[in-house]
Amino acid sequence: MSDIGGPRIAEVKGPVAPGTIVEIKAAIRHPMESGLRKNKDTGELVPAHFIEKIEAVYLDKPVLKATWTGSMSQNPFFRFNLKATKSGKLKVTWTDNKGSSWSQETEIKVQ
C-alpha cells in the first residue's frame, strides 16, 4: 500500500542548553483501520491494520514506549517532551499489527 510510511520527526531547533526540555513532534502516513469498519461497496469488514507500537530511543536509551489500538485516527501525529542532556540521535520506530515497521532519526544538538 503506497499510502503507508513516510515517517517524519520535526527538526529540533538547536543547539539547546543541557537539561532543556524539547518538544518532539512525529507523524506517519498509515490507514489505521480498526477492523470494525465495513467496506461500503461489499459490506464486509475492512481488515484491522494499525500502528500498535511506537518506541523512541535517545542516546541508545529508550525514552518512550507506547502501545496503540485501532482506535487511533488515520495518519497519526503525536508529540512528547524529552530532556536533552547531550548531543545525539533520537530514533523513533513505528510498528504495525502486520509486522511492518518504519524508523526515522533526527539529531538533537546540545551545547
Short mmCIF file of N, CA and C in Angstrom, two decimals:
data_model
loop_
_atom_site.label_atom_id
_atom_site.label_comp_id
_atom_site.label_asym_id
_atom_site.label_seq_id
_atom_site.Cartn_x
_atom_site.Cartn_y
_atom_site.Cartn_z
N MET A 1 0.86 -1.18 0.00
CA MET A 1 0.00 0.00 0.00
C MET A 1 0.90 1.24 0.00
N SER A 2 0.78 2.05 -1.02
CA SER A 2 1.70 3.18 -1.18
C SER A 2 1.40 4.34 -0.24
N ASP A 3 0.25 4.33 0.41
CA ASP A 3 -0.07 5.44 1.31
C ASP A 3 0.37 5.16 2.75
N ILE A 4 1.33 4.25 2.91
CA ILE A 4 1.86 3.94 4.24
C ILE A 4 3.33 4.32 4.29
N GLY A 5 3.76 4.80 5.42
CA GLY A 5 5.18 5.11 5.61
C GLY A 5 5.41 6.59 5.72
N GLY A 6 6.54 7.01 5.21
CA GLY A 6 6.88 8.42 5.27
C GLY A 6 6.94 8.97 6.68
N PRO A 7 7.56 8.22 7.61
CA PRO A 7 7.62 8.75 8.97
C PRO A 7 8.39 10.06 9.01
N ARG A 8 7.95 10.96 9.87
CA ARG A 8 8.61 12.26 9.98
C ARG A 8 8.77 12.63 11.45
N ILE A 9 9.92 13.20 11.76
CA ILE A 9 10.14 13.81 13.06
C ILE A 9 10.51 15.25 12.78
N ALA A 10 9.81 16.18 13.38
CA ALA A 10 10.12 17.60 13.17
C ALA A 10 11.51 17.88 13.72
N GLU A 11 12.27 18.68 12.99
CA GLU A 11 13.62 19.05 13.42
C GLU A 11 13.56 19.82 14.73
N VAL A 12 14.44 19.44 15.64
CA VAL A 12 14.55 20.16 16.91
C VAL A 12 15.45 21.36 16.67
N LYS A 13 14.93 22.56 16.89
CA LYS A 13 15.74 23.77 16.69
C LYS A 13 16.82 23.81 17.76
N GLY A 14 18.01 24.03 17.35
CA GLY A 14 19.10 23.99 18.34
C GLY A 14 20.31 24.71 17.81
N PRO A 15 21.36 24.67 18.53
CA PRO A 15 21.54 23.83 19.71
C PRO A 15 20.78 24.38 20.92
N VAL A 16 20.53 23.46 21.88
CA VAL A 16 19.85 23.83 23.12
C VAL A 16 20.81 23.62 24.28
N ALA A 17 20.53 24.26 25.39
CA ALA A 17 21.37 24.11 26.59
C ALA A 17 21.12 22.74 27.22
N PRO A 18 22.13 22.16 27.87
CA PRO A 18 21.93 20.88 28.56
C PRO A 18 20.78 20.99 29.57
N GLY A 19 19.94 19.98 29.59
CA GLY A 19 18.81 19.95 30.51
C GLY A 19 17.54 20.60 29.98
N THR A 20 17.61 21.17 28.77
CA THR A 20 16.44 21.79 28.17
C THR A 20 15.40 20.72 27.82
N ILE A 21 14.15 21.02 28.12
CA ILE A 21 13.05 20.14 27.72
C ILE A 21 12.63 20.55 26.31
N VAL A 22 12.75 19.62 25.37
CA VAL A 22 12.37 19.90 23.98
C VAL A 22 11.12 19.11 23.64
N GLU A 23 10.29 19.70 22.79
CA GLU A 23 9.09 19.02 22.33
C GLU A 23 9.42 18.27 21.04
N ILE A 24 9.15 16.98 21.03
CA ILE A 24 9.36 16.14 19.85
C ILE A 24 8.01 15.94 19.19
N LYS A 25 7.95 16.19 17.88
CA LYS A 25 6.72 16.01 17.11
C LYS A 25 7.00 14.98 16.03
N ALA A 26 6.13 14.00 15.91
CA ALA A 26 6.34 12.94 14.93
C ALA A 26 5.01 12.52 14.30
N ALA A 27 5.08 12.05 13.06
CA ALA A 27 3.89 11.62 12.34
C ALA A 27 4.27 10.54 11.34
N ILE A 28 3.26 9.79 10.90
CA ILE A 28 3.46 8.76 9.88
C ILE A 28 2.16 8.62 9.09
N ARG A 29 2.30 8.30 7.80
CA ARG A 29 1.12 8.01 6.97
C ARG A 29 0.73 6.54 7.22
N HIS A 30 -0.49 6.32 7.64
CA HIS A 30 -0.97 4.96 7.88
C HIS A 30 -2.50 4.98 7.92
N PRO A 31 -3.17 3.97 7.34
CA PRO A 31 -4.63 3.99 7.29
C PRO A 31 -5.31 3.79 8.65
N MET A 32 -4.64 3.14 9.59
CA MET A 32 -5.17 2.93 10.94
C MET A 32 -6.59 2.36 10.91
N GLU A 33 -6.74 1.22 10.26
CA GLU A 33 -8.04 0.53 10.20
C GLU A 33 -8.25 -0.28 11.47
N SER A 34 -9.37 -0.10 12.11
CA SER A 34 -9.67 -0.77 13.39
C SER A 34 -10.11 -2.23 13.22
N GLY A 35 -10.59 -2.57 12.03
CA GLY A 35 -11.17 -3.89 11.82
C GLY A 35 -12.66 -3.91 12.10
N LEU A 36 -13.21 -2.77 12.46
CA LEU A 36 -14.64 -2.67 12.78
C LEU A 36 -15.45 -1.96 11.70
N ARG A 37 -14.76 -1.33 10.75
CA ARG A 37 -15.45 -0.56 9.70
C ARG A 37 -15.81 -1.49 8.54
N LYS A 38 -17.00 -1.29 7.99
CA LYS A 38 -17.43 -2.08 6.84
C LYS A 38 -17.10 -1.36 5.54
N ASN A 39 -16.69 -2.12 4.55
CA ASN A 39 -16.48 -1.60 3.20
C ASN A 39 -17.86 -1.22 2.66
N LYS A 40 -18.01 0.03 2.22
CA LYS A 40 -19.33 0.49 1.80
C LYS A 40 -19.82 -0.19 0.52
N ASP A 41 -18.90 -0.73 -0.29
CA ASP A 41 -19.31 -1.41 -1.52
C ASP A 41 -19.69 -2.87 -1.29
N THR A 42 -18.93 -3.57 -0.44
CA THR A 42 -19.15 -5.01 -0.24
C THR A 42 -19.89 -5.34 1.05
N GLY A 43 -19.86 -4.43 2.01
CA GLY A 43 -20.47 -4.70 3.31
C GLY A 43 -19.60 -5.55 4.22
N GLU A 44 -18.45 -5.98 3.73
CA GLU A 44 -17.54 -6.79 4.54
C GLU A 44 -16.67 -5.90 5.41
N LEU A 45 -16.24 -6.46 6.54
CA LEU A 45 -15.35 -5.71 7.42
C LEU A 45 -14.00 -5.49 6.75
N VAL A 46 -13.49 -4.28 6.88
CA VAL A 46 -12.14 -3.97 6.40
C VAL A 46 -11.17 -4.55 7.44
N PRO A 47 -10.19 -5.36 7.02
CA PRO A 47 -9.28 -5.99 7.99
C PRO A 47 -8.54 -4.95 8.84
N ALA A 48 -8.31 -5.31 10.10
CA ALA A 48 -7.56 -4.44 11.01
C ALA A 48 -6.14 -4.23 10.48
N HIS A 49 -5.69 -2.99 10.51
CA HIS A 49 -4.34 -2.64 10.08
C HIS A 49 -4.01 -1.30 10.74
N PHE A 50 -3.22 -1.36 11.83
CA PHE A 50 -2.96 -0.15 12.59
C PHE A 50 -1.58 -0.21 13.24
N ILE A 51 -1.05 0.97 13.56
CA ILE A 51 0.20 1.07 14.32
C ILE A 51 -0.11 0.57 15.73
N GLU A 52 0.69 -0.38 16.20
CA GLU A 52 0.44 -0.87 17.56
C GLU A 52 1.56 -0.56 18.53
N LYS A 53 2.76 -0.25 18.02
CA LYS A 53 3.86 0.09 18.93
C LYS A 53 4.65 1.27 18.40
N ILE A 54 5.03 2.14 19.31
CA ILE A 54 5.94 3.24 19.00
C ILE A 54 7.03 3.21 20.06
N GLU A 55 8.26 3.32 19.59
CA GLU A 55 9.39 3.37 20.51
C GLU A 55 10.30 4.51 20.10
N ALA A 56 10.78 5.25 21.08
CA ALA A 56 11.75 6.32 20.84
C ALA A 56 13.00 6.03 21.66
N VAL A 57 14.15 6.16 21.01
CA VAL A 57 15.44 5.90 21.66
C VAL A 57 16.31 7.14 21.49
N TYR A 58 16.87 7.62 22.59
CA TYR A 58 17.75 8.80 22.59
C TYR A 58 19.02 8.41 23.32
N LEU A 59 20.15 8.64 22.67
CA LEU A 59 21.46 8.28 23.24
C LEU A 59 21.48 6.79 23.62
N ASP A 60 20.92 5.96 22.74
CA ASP A 60 20.88 4.50 22.91
C ASP A 60 20.07 4.04 24.12
N LYS A 61 19.20 4.89 24.64
CA LYS A 61 18.34 4.51 25.77
C LYS A 61 16.88 4.76 25.39
N PRO A 62 15.99 3.81 25.72
CA PRO A 62 14.57 4.05 25.43
C PRO A 62 14.03 5.20 26.27
N VAL A 63 13.33 6.11 25.60
CA VAL A 63 12.73 7.25 26.30
C VAL A 63 11.21 7.27 26.17
N LEU A 64 10.68 6.44 25.26
CA LEU A 64 9.23 6.38 25.08
C LEU A 64 8.88 5.01 24.52
N LYS A 65 7.87 4.39 25.12
CA LYS A 65 7.27 3.17 24.57
C LYS A 65 5.77 3.36 24.69
N ALA A 66 5.07 3.19 23.58
CA ALA A 66 3.62 3.36 23.57
C ALA A 66 2.98 2.20 22.83
N THR A 67 1.81 1.80 23.30
CA THR A 67 1.02 0.78 22.63
C THR A 67 -0.29 1.43 22.20
N TRP A 68 -0.58 1.31 20.91
CA TRP A 68 -1.81 1.88 20.37
C TRP A 68 -2.76 0.76 19.97
N THR A 69 -4.01 1.14 19.74
CA THR A 69 -5.02 0.21 19.24
C THR A 69 -5.58 0.78 17.94
N GLY A 70 -6.54 0.10 17.39
CA GLY A 70 -7.16 0.55 16.14
C GLY A 70 -8.02 1.78 16.30
N SER A 71 -8.12 2.32 17.50
CA SER A 71 -8.98 3.50 17.71
C SER A 71 -8.29 4.81 17.35
N MET A 72 -7.01 4.77 17.01
CA MET A 72 -6.29 5.99 16.63
C MET A 72 -6.71 6.42 15.22
N SER A 73 -6.63 7.70 14.95
CA SER A 73 -7.05 8.22 13.64
C SER A 73 -6.00 7.93 12.57
N GLN A 74 -6.45 8.01 11.34
CA GLN A 74 -5.59 7.82 10.17
C GLN A 74 -4.45 8.85 10.20
N ASN A 75 -3.27 8.46 9.71
CA ASN A 75 -2.10 9.33 9.64
C ASN A 75 -1.80 9.98 10.99
N PRO A 76 -1.53 9.16 12.00
CA PRO A 76 -1.38 9.68 13.36
C PRO A 76 -0.18 10.61 13.55
N PHE A 77 -0.40 11.59 14.39
CA PHE A 77 0.60 12.57 14.81
C PHE A 77 0.68 12.48 16.32
N PHE A 78 1.88 12.53 16.87
CA PHE A 78 1.99 12.57 18.32
C PHE A 78 3.18 13.43 18.70
N ARG A 79 3.19 13.82 19.96
CA ARG A 79 4.31 14.62 20.46
C ARG A 79 4.58 14.23 21.90
N PHE A 80 5.82 14.44 22.30
CA PHE A 80 6.22 14.16 23.67
C PHE A 80 7.38 15.06 24.03
N ASN A 81 7.63 15.22 25.32
CA ASN A 81 8.73 16.05 25.79
C ASN A 81 9.92 15.17 26.13
N LEU A 82 11.11 15.71 25.88
CA LEU A 82 12.36 15.00 26.10
C LEU A 82 13.36 15.95 26.73
N LYS A 83 14.06 15.49 27.74
CA LYS A 83 15.11 16.30 28.35
C LYS A 83 16.40 16.06 27.57
N ALA A 84 16.88 17.10 26.89
CA ALA A 84 18.10 17.00 26.08
C ALA A 84 19.32 17.16 26.98
N THR A 85 20.08 16.09 27.15
CA THR A 85 21.23 16.13 28.05
C THR A 85 22.56 16.23 27.31
N LYS A 86 22.64 15.58 26.14
CA LYS A 86 23.85 15.59 25.32
C LYS A 86 23.44 15.57 23.86
N SER A 87 24.36 15.98 22.99
CA SER A 87 24.09 15.87 21.56
C SER A 87 24.03 14.40 21.19
N GLY A 88 23.10 14.07 20.31
CA GLY A 88 22.98 12.69 19.87
C GLY A 88 21.72 12.47 19.06
N LYS A 89 21.57 11.25 18.60
CA LYS A 89 20.44 10.89 17.76
C LYS A 89 19.22 10.48 18.58
N LEU A 90 18.07 10.88 18.06
CA LEU A 90 16.79 10.40 18.55
C LEU A 90 16.21 9.57 17.41
N LYS A 91 15.83 8.33 17.70
CA LYS A 91 15.25 7.44 16.69
C LYS A 91 13.86 7.03 17.16
N VAL A 92 12.88 7.21 16.27
CA VAL A 92 11.51 6.79 16.56
C VAL A 92 11.16 5.67 15.59
N THR A 93 10.60 4.58 16.14
CA THR A 93 10.19 3.43 15.33
C THR A 93 8.71 3.15 15.55
N TRP A 94 8.00 3.00 14.45
CA TRP A 94 6.58 2.66 14.45
C TRP A 94 6.46 1.22 13.95
N THR A 95 5.65 0.38 14.59
CA THR A 95 5.42 -1.00 14.15
C THR A 95 3.92 -1.24 14.10
N ASP A 96 3.45 -1.82 12.98
CA ASP A 96 2.01 -2.06 12.88
C ASP A 96 1.66 -3.52 13.21
N ASN A 97 0.37 -3.80 13.27
CA ASN A 97 -0.11 -5.12 13.67
C ASN A 97 0.14 -6.20 12.61
N LYS A 98 0.65 -5.82 11.45
CA LYS A 98 1.01 -6.79 10.42
C LYS A 98 2.51 -7.04 10.38
N GLY A 99 3.24 -6.43 11.33
CA GLY A 99 4.68 -6.67 11.44
C GLY A 99 5.57 -5.73 10.66
N SER A 100 5.00 -4.79 9.92
CA SER A 100 5.82 -3.80 9.20
C SER A 100 6.29 -2.74 10.18
N SER A 101 7.49 -2.22 9.93
CA SER A 101 7.97 -1.14 10.80
C SER A 101 8.71 -0.10 9.98
N TRP A 102 8.73 1.11 10.52
CA TRP A 102 9.36 2.26 9.89
C TRP A 102 10.09 3.03 10.97
N SER A 103 11.23 3.59 10.62
CA SER A 103 12.01 4.36 11.59
C SER A 103 12.44 5.68 10.97
N GLN A 104 12.65 6.65 11.82
CA GLN A 104 13.17 7.95 11.41
C GLN A 104 14.09 8.44 12.52
N GLU A 105 15.17 9.10 12.13
CA GLU A 105 16.12 9.65 13.10
C GLU A 105 16.24 11.15 12.91
N THR A 106 16.57 11.82 14.00
CA THR A 106 16.90 13.24 13.95
C THR A 106 18.01 13.49 14.95
N GLU A 107 18.79 14.50 14.70
CA GLU A 107 19.91 14.85 15.58
C GLU A 107 19.45 15.92 16.56
N ILE A 108 19.74 15.71 17.82
CA ILE A 108 19.48 16.73 18.84
C ILE A 108 20.83 17.31 19.23
N LYS A 109 20.97 18.62 19.06
CA LYS A 109 22.25 19.28 19.34
C LYS A 109 22.16 20.02 20.66
N VAL A 110 23.09 19.68 21.56
CA VAL A 110 23.16 20.30 22.88
C VAL A 110 24.50 21.00 23.00
N GLN A 111 24.49 22.22 23.51
CA GLN A 111 25.73 22.98 23.61
C GLN A 111 25.82 23.68 24.94
#
